XYZ file of C-alpha atoms in Angstrom:
654
model
C 70.403 -15.819 41.576
C 69.019 -16.274 37.961
C 69.306 -19.487 38.128
C 67.743 -20.411 41.571
C 64.680 -18.303 40.437
C 63.766 -20.099 37.341
C 64.286 -23.837 39.454
C 62.844 -22.258 42.441
C 61.207 -25.822 44.079
C 58.472 -23.549 45.498
C 56.587 -23.586 42.139
C 57.507 -25.949 39.091
C 55.224 -24.869 35.852
C 57.204 -27.036 32.840
C 60.214 -26.645 31.453
C 60.774 -22.270 31.137
C 62.052 -20.727 28.271
C 66.158 -20.343 28.902
C 67.643 -17.098 30.621
C 69.956 -15.453 28.710
C 72.423 -13.879 31.006
C 70.829 -10.693 33.050
C 68.007 -12.326 33.011
C 65.673 -14.129 35.064
C 62.616 -16.575 34.951
C 60.217 -16.174 38.015
C 57.906 -18.560 39.438
C 56.909 -18.897 43.212
C 53.750 -20.350 44.494
C 53.247 -19.688 47.884
C 56.265 -18.184 48.795
C 56.867 -16.161 52.053
C 56.872 -12.116 51.275
C 60.381 -11.739 52.702
C 61.720 -14.356 51.115
C 60.588 -12.872 47.488
C 61.638 -9.369 48.913
C 65.505 -10.874 49.147
C 65.275 -12.889 45.665
C 64.740 -9.172 43.872
C 66.980 -7.031 46.140
C 69.733 -9.712 45.559
C 68.823 -9.916 41.670
C 68.416 -6.184 41.472
C 71.174 -4.935 43.596
C 68.439 -2.700 45.262
C 68.249 -2.212 49.263
C 65.110 -2.467 51.041
C 63.762 -2.166 54.451
C 61.015 -4.025 55.530
C 58.351 -3.021 57.615
C 57.382 -5.599 60.469
C 53.652 -5.479 59.162
C 54.900 -6.894 56.165
C 54.033 -10.451 55.920
C 51.828 -13.159 54.104
C 52.702 -15.024 50.667
C 53.066 -14.934 47.075
C 52.520 -16.378 44.149
C 54.203 -15.131 41.280
C 54.066 -17.695 37.856
C 55.767 -16.403 34.851
C 57.351 -18.457 31.735
C 59.410 -15.157 30.070
C 62.420 -14.180 30.966
C 62.846 -10.340 32.556
C 65.881 -8.399 33.074
C 66.217 -6.242 36.209
C 63.918 -3.304 35.326
C 61.070 -5.766 34.275
C 61.361 -7.600 37.144
C 61.545 -4.616 39.558
C 58.501 -3.669 37.916
C 56.912 -7.220 38.903
C 57.738 -7.168 42.564
C 55.712 -3.776 42.550
C 52.789 -5.279 41.359
C 53.095 -7.863 43.538
C 53.350 -5.319 46.764
C 50.220 -3.582 45.684
C 48.257 -6.581 45.068
C 49.372 -7.923 48.334
C 48.254 -4.292 50.068
C 52.126 -2.920 50.278
C 53.983 -0.114 48.743
C 57.704 0.673 48.075
C 58.304 3.923 49.156
C 62.059 5.177 47.980
C 64.202 7.329 50.777
C 67.485 8.081 49.451
C 69.401 4.754 48.793
C 66.907 2.627 50.152
C 63.540 1.699 49.879
C 61.262 1.000 52.342
C 58.435 -1.610 52.028
C 55.534 -0.408 53.895
C 51.888 -1.044 54.539
C 49.704 0.700 51.919
C 47.849 2.816 54.256
C 51.015 4.014 56.116
C 52.794 4.635 52.715
C 50.857 7.974 51.945
C 52.467 9.715 54.664
C 56.138 9.013 53.593
C 55.168 9.873 49.957
C 57.349 9.039 47.415
C 58.545 10.285 43.863
C 57.633 9.344 40.504
C 59.392 5.957 39.359
C 58.026 5.995 36.170
C 55.472 2.882 37.062
C 51.807 2.987 37.449
C 51.981 0.800 40.522
C 54.380 3.414 42.249
C 53.012 5.401 45.233
C 53.750 8.737 44.398
C 52.781 12.251 45.701
C 51.964 14.871 42.974
C 51.489 18.713 44.146
C 48.852 20.121 41.308
C 48.232 23.816 41.276
C 44.662 25.434 39.581
C 44.431 28.444 38.085
C 40.262 28.945 38.021
C 38.772 26.143 40.347
C 39.547 26.765 43.992
C 41.284 23.447 45.746
C 38.325 23.028 47.730
C 35.473 22.355 45.363
C 38.279 21.040 43.448
C 39.115 18.286 45.653
C 35.416 17.593 46.701
C 34.474 16.465 43.165
C 37.292 14.451 42.947
C 37.296 12.195 46.268
C 34.834 10.028 45.048
C 37.029 9.198 42.415
C 40.178 8.483 44.305
C 40.779 5.294 45.802
C 40.363 4.213 50.156
C 44.319 4.594 50.268
C 44.910 7.891 48.550
C 45.426 11.098 49.760
C 44.253 14.218 48.213
C 45.330 17.648 50.296
C 43.547 21.109 48.891
C 46.359 23.565 49.945
C 44.090 27.589 49.416
C 47.140 29.490 50.245
C 48.872 28.199 47.284
C 45.862 27.084 45.226
C 47.383 23.359 44.619
C 45.994 20.042 45.962
C 49.080 17.152 47.245
C 47.598 13.732 45.731
C 49.371 10.842 47.429
C 48.240 7.616 45.497
C 49.719 5.459 42.866
C 51.107 6.676 39.840
C 49.242 5.768 37.383
C 45.763 6.596 39.373
C 47.524 9.646 40.085
C 48.119 11.043 36.066
C 44.813 10.012 35.481
C 43.272 12.498 38.311
C 45.840 14.737 36.768
C 44.498 14.544 33.526
C 40.930 15.506 34.753
C 42.253 17.953 36.580
C 43.246 19.799 33.659
C 40.296 19.089 31.699
C 37.931 20.669 35.064
C 40.211 23.577 35.869
C 38.838 25.378 33.289
C 37.449 29.278 33.352
C 33.475 29.033 33.203
C 31.372 32.433 34.052
C 28.427 30.494 32.668
C 25.649 28.710 34.700
C 25.557 25.576 32.334
C 29.077 23.672 31.440
C 29.421 21.870 28.389
C 31.999 18.537 28.724
C 33.196 17.685 25.394
C 33.503 13.972 25.182
C 36.868 12.310 23.511
C 36.236 8.380 23.932
C 32.610 7.420 25.524
C 29.125 7.963 24.009
C 27.328 11.228 25.509
C 23.973 9.982 25.491
C 24.737 6.803 27.723
C 26.971 9.145 30.068
C 23.861 11.332 30.530
C 21.674 7.671 31.049
C 24.283 6.630 33.690
C 24.005 9.338 35.667
C 20.841 10.563 35.468
C 19.952 7.015 37.361
C 22.365 8.312 39.877
C 20.796 11.473 40.289
C 19.056 11.976 43.516
C 15.126 12.603 43.076
C 15.850 16.275 44.725
C 18.412 17.859 42.232
C 16.221 17.134 39.195
C 14.741 20.797 40.084
C 18.369 23.185 40.639
C 20.525 20.498 38.501
C 20.066 18.999 34.965
C 22.083 17.018 32.927
C 21.827 16.850 28.565
C 23.654 15.378 25.787
C 24.243 17.268 22.613
C 24.265 13.943 20.134
C 25.444 16.178 17.263
C 28.864 17.665 18.775
C 28.958 14.251 21.906
C 28.964 16.541 23.921
C 27.097 16.757 27.642
C 25.618 19.785 29.164
C 25.257 20.431 32.871
C 23.510 23.623 34.551
C 22.905 23.814 38.213
C 24.964 25.568 40.951
C 28.818 25.963 40.491
C 29.986 23.370 43.151
C 27.219 20.737 42.032
C 28.300 21.498 38.066
C 32.105 20.935 39.151
C 30.928 17.114 40.359
C 29.457 16.332 37.601
C 32.037 17.499 35.211
C 34.458 14.964 37.837
C 31.566 12.337 37.107
C 31.778 13.136 33.117
C 35.202 13.278 32.549
C 36.504 10.056 34.606
C 33.425 8.143 32.503
C 35.006 9.421 29.708
C 37.685 6.244 28.843
C 38.858 4.689 25.916
C 37.547 1.225 25.607
C 40.787 -0.538 24.609
C 43.438 -0.444 21.998
C 41.526 -3.367 19.890
C 37.656 -3.024 18.293
C 34.889 -2.772 20.341
C 30.998 -3.848 19.345
C 28.349 -2.335 20.297
C 24.282 -2.785 19.953
C 22.336 0.203 18.536
C 18.455 -0.165 18.478
C 16.584 1.337 16.001
C 13.804 3.200 16.673
C 11.500 4.436 13.646
C 13.914 3.358 10.395
C 14.397 -0.321 9.192
C 17.939 -1.802 10.525
C 18.245 -3.879 7.648
C 18.035 -0.744 5.169
C 20.315 0.591 7.072
C 23.521 -1.874 6.777
C 24.036 -1.310 3.451
C 24.684 2.859 4.062
C 26.316 2.338 6.980
C 28.689 -0.522 5.526
C 29.499 2.233 2.463
C 30.228 4.449 5.196
C 32.316 2.091 6.914
C 34.316 1.066 4.202
C 35.222 5.132 3.086
C 36.174 5.523 6.934
C 38.627 2.597 6.937
C 39.481 2.603 3.347
C 38.411 -0.593 2.006
C 35.410 -2.450 0.562
C 32.381 -2.991 2.463
C 32.474 -6.343 4.633
C 31.294 -9.194 2.482
C 29.950 -11.067 5.751
C 32.667 -13.851 5.681
C 34.358 -14.243 9.396
C 37.812 -13.049 9.354
C 37.693 -11.200 6.151
C 37.563 -7.853 8.363
C 37.742 -7.110 11.680
C 35.388 -4.352 11.338
C 31.953 -5.036 10.149
C 27.855 -4.434 10.390
C 24.932 -6.305 10.876
C 21.203 -6.697 11.630
C 19.213 -8.004 14.042
C 15.953 -8.301 12.225
C 13.964 -9.582 15.868
C 14.682 -6.308 17.724
C 15.249 -4.327 14.571
C 18.785 -3.198 15.962
C 22.342 -3.209 14.718
C 25.561 -4.790 15.276
C 28.624 -2.759 14.664
C 32.320 -4.031 15.262
C 34.668 -1.050 14.954
C 37.029 0.962 16.106
C 35.608 3.647 18.991
C 36.225 6.543 17.323
C 34.433 4.745 14.065
C 31.476 3.749 16.197
C 30.911 6.963 17.093
C 30.992 8.419 13.582
C 28.815 5.678 12.920
C 26.209 6.483 15.291
C 26.187 10.194 14.194
C 24.910 8.681 11.380
C 22.405 6.672 12.543
C 21.099 9.736 14.640
C 20.658 11.662 11.484
C 18.846 8.708 9.825
C 16.866 7.346 11.786
C 14.191 9.926 12.799
C 10.227 9.986 13.342
C 8.918 10.214 9.567
C 5.927 12.685 9.280
C 2.721 10.936 7.542
C 0.497 12.093 5.458
C -3.322 11.417 4.744
C -4.384 11.263 1.107
C -7.835 11.801 0.765
C -9.020 11.378 -2.980
C -12.745 12.594 -3.729
C -14.239 10.559 -6.862
C -17.539 12.793 -8.094
C -19.501 11.230 -11.577
C -22.806 12.450 -12.725
C -24.142 10.953 -16.300
C -27.773 12.164 -17.378
C -29.088 10.258 -20.328
C -32.167 10.695 -22.122
C -34.134 7.921 -24.657
C -36.496 8.626 -27.257
C -38.381 6.380 -29.680
C -41.190 7.081 -31.942
C -42.718 4.878 -34.757
C -45.517 2.923 -36.780
C -45.378 -0.557 -38.251
C -48.080 -2.106 -40.243
C -48.824 -5.229 -42.607
C -51.625 -6.022 -45.001
C -52.134 -9.756 -46.152
C -54.863 -12.630 -47.492
C -56.481 -14.064 -45.343
C -56.078 -17.325 -47.033
C -52.804 -17.968 -48.898
C -53.999 -20.957 -50.506
C -55.236 -18.576 -53.227
C -52.956 -16.013 -55.056
C -52.648 -12.463 -52.899
C -50.454 -9.985 -51.483
C -48.395 -9.327 -48.415
C -46.508 -6.193 -47.219
C -45.910 -3.249 -45.084
C -43.654 -1.650 -43.073
C -40.923 -3.485 -40.578
C -38.737 -1.386 -38.214
C -36.568 -4.139 -35.796
C -34.078 -1.477 -34.562
C -30.597 -1.931 -32.942
C -31.763 -5.556 -31.065
C -33.017 -6.880 -34.447
C -35.734 -8.448 -32.958
C -38.305 -4.869 -32.497
C -40.413 -5.028 -35.659
C -44.070 -6.303 -36.337
C -42.762 -9.319 -37.955
C -40.470 -10.460 -34.865
C -43.236 -10.146 -32.985
C -45.877 -11.164 -35.220
C -43.976 -14.907 -34.541
C -43.231 -14.516 -30.903
C -45.515 -11.710 -29.085
C -43.768 -12.469 -25.932
C -40.938 -10.026 -27.662
C -42.712 -6.993 -26.494
C -41.409 -7.861 -22.924
C -38.381 -6.598 -23.860
C -39.593 -3.771 -25.818
C -39.888 -0.701 -23.001
C -42.701 2.162 -23.508
C -46.125 1.668 -25.028
C -46.966 -0.746 -26.815
C -50.097 -0.430 -29.281
C -51.105 -3.035 -32.088
C -54.131 -4.638 -33.822
C -54.652 -8.249 -33.857
C -56.848 -10.031 -36.785
C -55.370 -13.709 -36.095
C -53.452 -16.349 -36.674
C -52.600 -18.564 -39.897
C -49.614 -20.129 -41.593
C -47.081 -19.167 -44.318
C -46.200 -21.387 -47.822
C -43.753 -23.410 -46.548
C -43.840 -22.773 -42.723
C -45.252 -25.034 -40.431
C -44.583 -22.420 -37.491
C -48.459 -19.440 -36.704
C -48.141 -16.390 -37.374
C -50.371 -14.017 -35.750
C -51.458 -11.443 -37.927
C -50.855 -8.205 -36.455
C -52.534 -5.175 -38.733
C -50.672 -2.901 -37.079
C -47.842 -1.918 -33.976
C -47.186 1.834 -32.559
C -44.339 2.479 -30.557
C -43.801 5.243 -28.109
C -40.925 5.480 -25.472
C -39.181 8.259 -23.562
C -36.346 7.218 -20.831
C -34.543 9.387 -18.802
C -31.458 7.950 -16.896
C -29.296 10.231 -14.121
C -26.254 8.724 -12.578
C -24.964 10.393 -9.474
C -21.921 8.500 -7.903
C -19.410 9.979 -5.242
C -16.677 7.981 -4.159
C -14.284 9.065 -1.190
C -11.475 6.919 -0.639
C -8.905 7.294 2.054
C -5.435 6.196 2.801
C -2.529 7.328 5.274
C 1.103 6.083 5.051
C 4.806 7.537 5.860
C 6.585 10.401 3.790
C 8.476 8.216 0.736
C 6.339 5.407 1.320
C 3.968 3.826 -0.886
C -0.095 3.625 0.003
C -2.208 0.929 -1.890
C -6.053 1.187 -0.932
C -7.983 -1.274 -3.453
C -12.064 -1.594 -2.754
C -14.518 -4.223 -5.385
C -14.676 -7.265 -6.309
C -13.353 -9.920 -8.255
C -15.731 -10.780 -11.495
C -15.627 -13.523 -13.244
C -15.496 -13.270 -17.191
C -15.760 -16.012 -19.668
C -12.693 -16.763 -21.380
C -13.312 -19.945 -23.509
C -15.863 -23.374 -23.440
C -14.966 -25.798 -25.109
C -18.063 -29.504 -25.076
C -17.935 -32.438 -26.552
C -20.063 -34.666 -28.090
C -20.836 -38.118 -27.972
C -22.790 -41.092 -28.442
C -24.456 -42.843 -25.086
C -25.936 -46.614 -25.228
C -29.393 -46.407 -23.731
C -31.319 -49.801 -22.916
C -34.048 -51.014 -21.042
C -37.436 -52.060 -21.710
C -36.470 -54.214 -24.428
C -35.548 -51.453 -26.348
C -31.752 -50.341 -26.947
C -30.177 -48.239 -29.285
C -27.324 -45.193 -29.169
C -28.716 -41.771 -28.523
C -26.201 -39.053 -29.089
C -25.785 -35.898 -26.992
C -23.483 -33.085 -25.487
C -21.335 -34.654 -22.460
C -18.641 -32.774 -20.614
C -19.280 -29.185 -20.959
C -16.020 -27.121 -19.761
C -15.619 -23.366 -19.482
C -12.626 -21.504 -18.723
C -12.928 -17.922 -16.548
C -11.052 -15.268 -15.614
C -11.440 -12.990 -12.428
C -10.520 -9.476 -12.551
C -10.902 -7.202 -10.073
C -13.858 -4.271 -10.485
C -14.344 -1.286 -8.222
C -11.515 1.357 -6.919
C -7.424 1.232 -7.051
C -5.858 3.722 -5.183
C -1.666 3.922 -5.436
C 0.025 6.944 -4.214
C 3.199 7.946 -3.119
C 3.883 11.236 -0.967
C 7.042 13.004 -0.672
C 6.942 16.224 1.920
C 8.952 18.783 0.596
C 11.179 21.423 2.860
C 8.127 23.236 2.639
C 4.374 22.469 3.754
C 3.519 21.026 0.419
C 3.406 17.144 -1.053
C 4.520 15.893 -4.304
C 2.316 13.012 -4.983
C 2.653 10.048 -7.377
C -0.462 8.671 -8.340
C -2.128 5.479 -9.502
C -5.960 5.870 -9.527
C -8.205 2.946 -11.086
C -12.276 3.249 -11.275
C -13.700 0.274 -12.965
C -17.539 -0.414 -13.011
C -19.639 -3.298 -14.483
C -22.234 -1.224 -17.646
C -25.413 -2.126 -17.878
C -26.252 -5.018 -20.784
C -25.931 -3.968 -23.933
C -27.045 -5.569 -27.222
C -24.562 -7.682 -28.858
C -22.132 -7.836 -25.969
C -21.346 -11.249 -25.255
C -20.056 -11.316 -22.118
C -20.059 -8.263 -19.076
C -19.198 -5.407 -19.977
C -16.408 -3.143 -17.948
C -16.628 0.891 -17.686
C -12.507 2.067 -16.657
C -11.343 5.032 -15.542
C -7.597 6.023 -14.897
C -5.227 8.165 -14.293
C -1.388 8.543 -13.733
C -0.095 12.147 -12.503
C 2.287 13.722 -10.237
C 0.935 16.617 -8.604
C 2.324 19.051 -6.307
C -0.545 19.701 -3.469
C -0.105 22.131 -0.279
C -0.645 20.462 3.022
C -5.052 20.734 3.576
C -5.247 22.036 -0.190
C -8.010 20.392 -2.433
C -6.349 20.390 -5.817
C -8.388 19.058 -9.062
C -6.135 15.807 -10.672
C -8.496 15.361 -13.598
C -12.063 15.620 -15.375
C -14.173 14.111 -18.419
C -17.060 16.043 -19.945
C -18.927 14.446 -22.406
C -21.674 14.588 -24.384
C -23.086 12.572 -26.723
C -26.202 12.994 -28.854
C -27.763 10.050 -31.202
C -30.523 9.705 -33.632
C -31.394 7.361 -35.689
C -34.712 7.326 -38.509
C -35.640 4.397 -40.205
C -38.147 5.155 -43.556
C -40.085 4.006 -46.200
C -38.713 5.887 -49.171
C -40.644 8.379 -50.470
C -43.079 7.438 -48.568
C -41.833 9.046 -45.678
C -41.258 12.191 -46.686
C -44.870 12.767 -47.860
C -45.950 15.584 -44.832
C -48.563 13.954 -42.191
C -49.115 10.667 -44.167
C -45.440 9.897 -43.681
C -45.461 9.082 -40.116
C -47.135 6.098 -40.937
C -44.006 5.071 -42.858
C -41.297 6.476 -40.324
C -39.573 4.979 -36.793
C -37.531 7.768 -35.206
C -35.626 6.952 -31.893
C -32.968 9.695 -30.218
C -30.329 9.384 -27.413
C -28.289 11.969 -26.071
C -25.899 10.939 -23.001
C -23.980 13.632 -20.628
C -21.155 12.718 -18.430
C -19.679 14.705 -15.852
C -16.587 12.933 -13.975
C -13.888 15.171 -11.475
C -11.476 13.671 -10.058
C -10.015 15.716 -6.164
C -7.165 14.979 -4.018
C -6.268 16.281 -0.439
C -3.052 15.494 1.429
C -3.147 16.808 5.523
C 0.655 16.195 6.778
C 0.856 14.373 10.899
C 4.347 15.516 11.738
C 3.160 14.566 15.521
C 0.939 11.947 17.376
C -1.206 15.358 18.095
C -2.241 15.316 14.588
C -2.382 12.198 14.292
C -4.862 11.739 17.294
C -6.891 14.635 15.661
C -6.944 12.816 12.550
C -7.640 9.671 13.703
C -10.830 10.805 16.359
C -12.362 12.986 13.227
C -13.009 9.526 11.853
C -13.938 7.686 14.338
C -16.611 9.984 15.666
C -17.935 10.315 12.018
C -18.573 7.032 12.235
C -20.127 6.340 15.568
C -22.536 9.294 14.505
C -23.295 7.770 11.156
C -24.057 4.143 13.261
C -26.549 6.975 15.683
C -28.021 8.426 12.897
C -28.984 4.336 11.726
C -30.210 3.670 15.289
C -32.443 6.918 15.111
C -33.906 6.028 11.775
C -34.342 2.092 12.694
C -37.542 0.947 11.242
C -36.876 -2.679 11.336
C -37.742 -5.851 13.207
C -34.107 -5.851 15.047
C -34.246 -3.747 18.512
C -32.174 -0.095 18.228
C -30.080 -0.984 21.198
C -29.024 -4.403 19.746
C -27.391 -2.362 16.041
C -24.118 -2.053 16.202
C -22.275 0.865 18.309
C -18.734 2.234 18.584
C -17.515 3.089 21.961
C -17.017 6.768 22.641
C -13.609 7.879 21.516
C -12.382 8.534 24.990
C -13.321 5.324 26.651
C -12.351 3.513 23.702
C -8.611 4.582 24.059
C -8.793 4.007 27.580
C -10.779 0.347 27.415
C -10.876 -1.121 24.347
C -14.395 -2.456 22.868
C -16.187 -3.729 25.421
C -17.192 -7.595 25.236
C -20.752 -7.120 24.573
C -19.938 -5.011 21.691
C -17.431 -6.631 20.171
C -18.396 -8.523 17.016
C -19.203 -12.188 17.105
C -17.191 -14.884 14.447
C -20.128 -14.691 11.099
C -22.151 -11.688 12.685
C-alpha cells in the first residue's frame, strides 16, 4: 500500500523522499474522500464505517514519509478541514458529519483534532453560570450541557479545544465572595486586554459593570454582578494566550519620556534578562533587540513575550508625567552716589612778554588733566565738559614767547560742584522648565568691543590742472570688533525632592554698560555673577546673595604752606569728594506645577498681568495713536477657545 500511496497518479509534486519499510508518502489532489478513507484503512489496519453523507474531494500534499500513527493524525485533520469527524465505537471508527458527531460522543484519542466528550466537575461556580460564560467561546458545532444535580458540565468538541476550555474552567472556578474579581494574566498585557474589552462593552453596561487594568501586577479587575463578572472573566482568560514559541515584536508608544534616551537603559535590562551583551544593532547577531522610532517617539521591542512584559513594566515606571517648576528671580540694585568739588585757581602775568616780567599762580587740572586754568586759557571750550559752577575773570589775550598759539589771560577761575546720582534697578526674570531639565533665559543685547585696529599709509599721485605730484595720506583703515552679550543670563536646573522642596543649580550673570570713565580706551561693563546650589521650599522665597559696598574718596590739591593758612589758604586749594553706596540683592522663588490645573493657573496669572498692563497703557495714552488701536490681548478664556483674533494679530514689521 505504501508504494501505491507514494506514487498515486492523482498528484505528482516531484520526486518524494524514499519511504522506509512501514512508512508512506501521501500525495493526493482532488481525490474522492471515500477512496482516501480506504487508503488510510489499508495503511493503518483500522476499520471505518462511513456515513452516506460523507462525500467530497480532498487534497493532501506531503514530501516526508510518515508512519501509521502520523498518517492517522493527518487523516483526522483532513476530516476536520472537510467538516467530518471520526467517532470511535468499539473496534470500528464511524466517519460522520461534524454536526452529528456530538450526539455519538467519543473518547480522548490523544489527537487534538479528535472529537471527544468530557465531563468536568465544578466546585464553586454553578453549571448554568459557567455554561452561559463559555458559550461565546465555543465553535458552532460544539455541545455544552450544564448538569445541575452533579454540578458538572458535559462538553463535546475537538480534543484541542476541549483542553483549552478545560483550562479556562479551572481558572474561572474559583471561590469569590467579593464584588470585584482579579484575573492575573500569564501571557497577554492587561492594558491591551482592557482596551479591547472596553470597545466591546455596551454603553448601558458602563454604569454597573466596570473593568480596569493593574499594570503593576499585570492583572484585570472586574466589578459588577456575579454573572456578568463570570462572563468577563471567561473572555479575559480566553484572550490570555501565548503568542507563540518564537520571539514577538511590539510597538510601545512613549507619552512623556524620550524614546531614544530610553533605548540604552532598556538594552541594559534586556541584556541582564537574557544574560548577554546589549545589542550592537547588526542584523542577525541578536534575535532580541530594542529600537527607537524618533518621528513617533515609539519603541520597537523584539523579545520573548515574558521579557517584553518585564520591559513594558520598566517603561511604565520611567514614562511618567514629570512635574514642572516655575522659577522667578528678583534682582534688586540701589546705587547712591554723591560728588562735591570746590576750588579757586588764579594766574598773574605781565601784559607784554617782550620785556622781562613774571608769571605764576595755581593750577589744579583734576583727574582729567584738562580742568586747570592753563587748559581753559588755551581752549575755553573745555568748560563745556566741566560740571557745576565755573566763574572766571578774563584780562585779554596774549602770545607766550616761543609759541604761535594765542592764550586768553584769565586772572582767576573758581569751580564749585555738588552732584547726587541715584540708581534703582529691578529685574524679575522667570522661566518654566521640567524637573531635572536645564533652562536658560537670556535677555540683553550684543555690544561691539574694539579689539584692534590697523591702518596702512601710502602715497597717492595727484594730477590735473597742470600740477602733478605725490600726496601722502592714510589709506585702508581696518578695525577688529568682538561682539559680546550684555544683559541678563539665567541658567537653572531644578531637582524636586520627595517633599515639597526644590534643589536648584543656579548660574546667574548680570552685566551692563558703565558710564563713560575718564582714561578708558573703550566701553566698560559691570558684571555680576552668581553660581550656587540651594534648597528652596515650594512657593518660598530665598535670598541667593547680596553685595553692599560703601566707597568714600576725598582729594585735596593745595600749594604747600600757603594752602594751610586759615581762610586765606582757600585761595591756594582745590578739594573734591565723592561717596558711592551700592546695594545688590538676588532672590529666588520656585513654584512646582505637578498637574495641568496648576500650570493653567500660573499661565493665566501671567497672561492677565500683561493684559492689565496693556489696559493701563490705553488709559494713560496721550499720544497721537487712538487708544482703540493700541495692542490688546483678548480675554484669557476667549483666547483659550479661539486664539488671537485676526484684527489683533501682529502684522509683519509692526
